[in-house]
Amino acid sequence: MRRIAIVGAGIGGLTAAIALTRRDAECVVVEQRPALGDEGTGIQISPNAAAELLDLGVRLDFAVPVAQRELRRWQDDRVLGRTDLGRYDVPYLTMPRGALIGALREAAGGSRIVLGRRCVAVRDDRTSAVLGFDDGTAGRFDAVIGADGLRSVVRGLTCSATPAHSGLAAGRAVLPRAAAGRFVDTDRVVVWLGPGRHCVTYPISHDHVNLVVVAPSARFDGWHPSVRGLIALAGRMRPRPLYDMPPLPVWHHGRVVLLGDAAHPILPFIAQGAAQAIEDAVTLADRLDFAGFQASRQERVRQVFAMSRAGLRVHHLPDGPEQRIRDRALAAARPDAHDWLYGHRIAAASRRRSDDTSSTRDARPSF
Ligand SMILES: Cc1cc2nc3c(=O)[nH]c(=O)nc-3n(C[C@H](O)[C@H](O)[C@H](O)COP(=O)(O)OP(=O)(O)OC[C@H]3O[C@@H](n4cnc5c(N)ncnc54)[C@H](O)[C@@H]3O)c2cc1C
């Protein structure tokens, strides 16, 4: 049995633990935080990721299925475009982040999770991967998965790249659904697009909605009263700077591999960072050869990254000719425009890949 260390008990790390344990690996997950499940605010888990979690047996019965996303204009609340999120075989789910982490942890019951221990060093000495921790201890493993997010320590072994600040920050709040309902339909994802900023709401439970504002500052002067009403309801939000980094050219080194934000932090413009971490984790467990894993994920992650980066400009256009072209395109968007993203399934992609390469593929793990 292989002994694998996973650095980081976020969405990517815990999903990897669940998927690998099902493949008979012995996983230990090392997390710097002293406790899990206290992550505030909400998260959207699109059908491409929800399908993988449900396949792994993760219990998501607390999540809210959402059938529609509306893009609205900042000033007059006019609906610019609608996306039918209910057209997939698995629902588009929204939920409290803490509840998702709790469900992943429960499903990862077969793995050991060590809390309150920070990884400070990693090396590959050719016979094993070695992790050093902040308490002075070290551990040897057959492989290490760096699922340690935006500020990954493990990434240092593969490259010296660092994420770049986008110039924007995200403020987040959880609001009582009844109060938010005075300003917005709380049964759907609503995104208001405006010059230099945008605002998102979606339900996360029977009683609560999530609010996210993405802007260089907290000022929404002149925006529709619904947006200003929601922001007032939220009170003071602590803005968190947003970073991204083009997907790394190489995600692995010897017995060490990266996934999720450690390999490709993505701006939250299309709500796909966690979804891609989940897809990474399932793909990695599917084929434990790291070069093959990278090859099968790189193109898709590049597409998602490019779409999120495009959002940085397109979501925030000032009023003018370009904005009008965008709005016409949103109104005319085809119902299947997101099928490549939300309809993607790892098992089907794997099957396609193995049909393509069945004659040449070397099935041995690379570590
Ligand atoms: C405002 C905002 C909204 C978003 N909304 C969505 C959304 O709706 N849907 C979606 O799919 N994505 C969304 N994302 C993106 C998503 O949050 C991330 O992409 C996702 O959390 C990445 O998961 P991860 O497991 O790779 O990393 P993380 O979630 O960052 O987890 C990394 C874990 O590693 C731990 N760690 C870090 N360093 C060490 C160390 N040295 N030693 C031990 N442990 C360590 C951390 O404490 C953490 O628990 C959003 C992001 C933002 C900023």
Short mmCIF file of N, CA and C in Angstrom, two decimals, residues 44-47 64-72 79-88 90-94 177 184-191 200-203 335 338 342:
data_model
loop_
_atom_site.label_atom_id
_atom_site.label_comp_id
_atom_site.label_asym_id
_atom_site.label_seq_id
_atom_site.Cartn_x
_atom_site.Cartn_y
_atom_site.Cartn_z
N GLN A 44 -20.37 27.93 -4.44
CA GLN A 44 -21.16 27.30 -5.51
C GLN A 44 -20.38 26.09 -6.00
N ILE A 45 -21.04 24.96 -6.06
CA ILE A 45 -20.40 23.76 -6.59
C ILE A 45 -21.19 23.35 -7.84
N SER A 46 -20.56 23.61 -8.98
CA SER A 46 -21.24 23.40 -10.26
C SER A 46 -21.33 21.89 -10.56
N PRO A 47 -22.21 21.51 -11.51
CA PRO A 47 -22.48 20.08 -11.73
C PRO A 47 -21.22 19.26 -12.07
N VAL A 64 -28.19 23.50 -1.54
CA VAL A 64 -29.38 24.04 -2.21
C VAL A 64 -29.21 23.86 -3.73
N PRO A 65 -30.13 23.14 -4.38
CA PRO A 65 -30.05 23.07 -5.84
C PRO A 65 -30.57 24.38 -6.45
N VAL A 66 -29.81 24.94 -7.35
CA VAL A 66 -30.17 26.22 -7.94
C VAL A 66 -30.38 26.02 -9.44
N ALA A 67 -31.52 26.50 -9.96
CA ALA A 67 -31.87 26.19 -11.35
C ALA A 67 -31.49 27.29 -12.33
N GLN A 68 -31.15 28.46 -11.80
CA GLN A 68 -30.96 29.58 -12.72
C GLN A 68 -29.91 30.58 -12.23
N ARG A 69 -29.16 31.12 -13.20
CA ARG A 69 -28.28 32.26 -12.87
C ARG A 69 -28.71 33.43 -13.75
N GLU A 70 -28.84 34.60 -13.11
CA GLU A 70 -29.19 35.81 -13.86
C GLU A 70 -28.05 36.80 -13.80
N LEU A 71 -27.74 37.37 -14.95
CA LEU A 71 -26.78 38.47 -14.99
C LEU A 71 -27.61 39.75 -15.14
N ARG A 72 -27.39 40.70 -14.25
CA ARG A 72 -28.21 41.91 -14.27
C ARG A 72 -27.34 43.16 -14.42
N VAL A 79 -32.43 42.47 -16.32
CA VAL A 79 -31.78 41.16 -16.56
C VAL A 79 -31.14 41.18 -17.95
N LEU A 80 -29.82 40.93 -17.97
CA LEU A 80 -29.07 40.95 -19.24
C LEU A 80 -29.02 39.56 -19.88
N GLY A 81 -29.03 38.54 -19.05
CA GLY A 81 -28.95 37.18 -19.58
C GLY A 81 -29.28 36.19 -18.48
N ARG A 82 -29.75 35.01 -18.91
CA ARG A 82 -30.08 33.96 -17.95
C ARG A 82 -29.39 32.68 -18.37
N THR A 83 -28.88 31.93 -17.40
CA THR A 83 -28.31 30.61 -17.69
C THR A 83 -29.16 29.57 -16.99
N ASP A 84 -29.59 28.58 -17.77
CA ASP A 84 -30.36 27.48 -17.19
C ASP A 84 -29.37 26.50 -16.56
N LEU A 85 -29.31 26.50 -15.23
CA LEU A 85 -28.36 25.62 -14.53
C LEU A 85 -28.96 24.25 -14.26
N GLY A 86 -30.24 24.12 -14.58
CA GLY A 86 -30.95 22.87 -14.27
C GLY A 86 -30.91 21.88 -15.43
N ARG A 87 -30.13 22.16 -16.48
CA ARG A 87 -30.17 21.30 -17.66
C ARG A 87 -29.21 20.12 -17.57
N TYR A 88 -28.52 19.97 -16.45
CA TYR A 88 -27.51 18.90 -16.33
C TYR A 88 -28.07 17.73 -15.52
N VAL A 90 -26.85 16.42 -13.02
CA VAL A 90 -26.56 16.62 -11.58
C VAL A 90 -26.87 18.09 -11.28
N PRO A 91 -27.45 18.41 -10.12
CA PRO A 91 -27.81 19.81 -9.87
C PRO A 91 -26.60 20.72 -9.65
N TYR A 92 -26.82 21.99 -9.91
CA TYR A 92 -25.87 23.05 -9.56
C TYR A 92 -26.16 23.37 -8.09
N LEU A 93 -25.19 23.20 -7.22
CA LEU A 93 -25.43 23.28 -5.78
C LEU A 93 -24.75 24.50 -5.17
N THR A 94 -25.41 25.08 -4.19
CA THR A 94 -24.79 26.14 -3.39
C THR A 94 -24.93 25.75 -1.93
N ARG A 177 -32.04 35.23 4.77
CA ARG A 177 -32.70 35.14 3.47
C ARG A 177 -33.96 36.03 3.40
N VAL A 184 -33.79 41.03 -3.66
CA VAL A 184 -33.38 40.12 -4.74
C VAL A 184 -34.14 38.80 -4.63
N ASP A 185 -34.31 38.12 -5.78
CA ASP A 185 -34.88 36.77 -5.76
C ASP A 185 -33.83 35.85 -5.14
N THR A 186 -34.18 35.20 -4.06
CA THR A 186 -33.15 34.46 -3.31
C THR A 186 -33.09 32.98 -3.69
N ASP A 187 -33.80 32.59 -4.75
CA ASP A 187 -33.77 31.18 -5.13
C ASP A 187 -32.79 30.91 -6.27
N ARG A 188 -31.99 31.91 -6.66
CA ARG A 188 -31.12 31.76 -7.82
C ARG A 188 -29.80 32.47 -7.58
N VAL A 189 -28.85 32.25 -8.49
CA VAL A 189 -27.62 33.04 -8.46
C VAL A 189 -27.91 34.32 -9.24
N VAL A 190 -27.63 35.47 -8.62
CA VAL A 190 -27.80 36.75 -9.30
C VAL A 190 -26.45 37.47 -9.30
N VAL A 191 -26.04 37.93 -10.48
CA VAL A 191 -24.76 38.65 -10.61
C VAL A 191 -25.06 40.00 -11.25
N VAL A 200 -22.57 39.53 -6.29
CA VAL A 200 -23.20 38.22 -6.50
C VAL A 200 -24.00 37.84 -5.26
N THR A 201 -25.20 37.28 -5.46
CA THR A 201 -25.90 36.64 -4.32
C THR A 201 -26.40 35.27 -4.75
N TYR A 202 -26.47 34.38 -3.78
CA TYR A 202 -27.10 33.07 -4.01
C TYR A 202 -27.48 32.47 -2.66
N PRO A 203 -28.50 31.59 -2.67
CA PRO A 203 -28.92 30.98 -1.40
C PRO A 203 -27.88 29.96 -0.95
N PRO A 335 -28.31 28.13 -25.01
CA PRO A 335 -28.54 27.38 -23.76
C PRO A 335 -27.40 26.40 -23.45
N HIS A 338 -22.57 26.62 -21.69
CA HIS A 338 -21.72 26.20 -20.57
C HIS A 338 -21.57 24.68 -20.49
N TYR A 342 -19.86 22.66 -17.38
CA TYR A 342 -20.67 22.00 -16.36
C TYR A 342 -21.00 20.55 -16.71
#
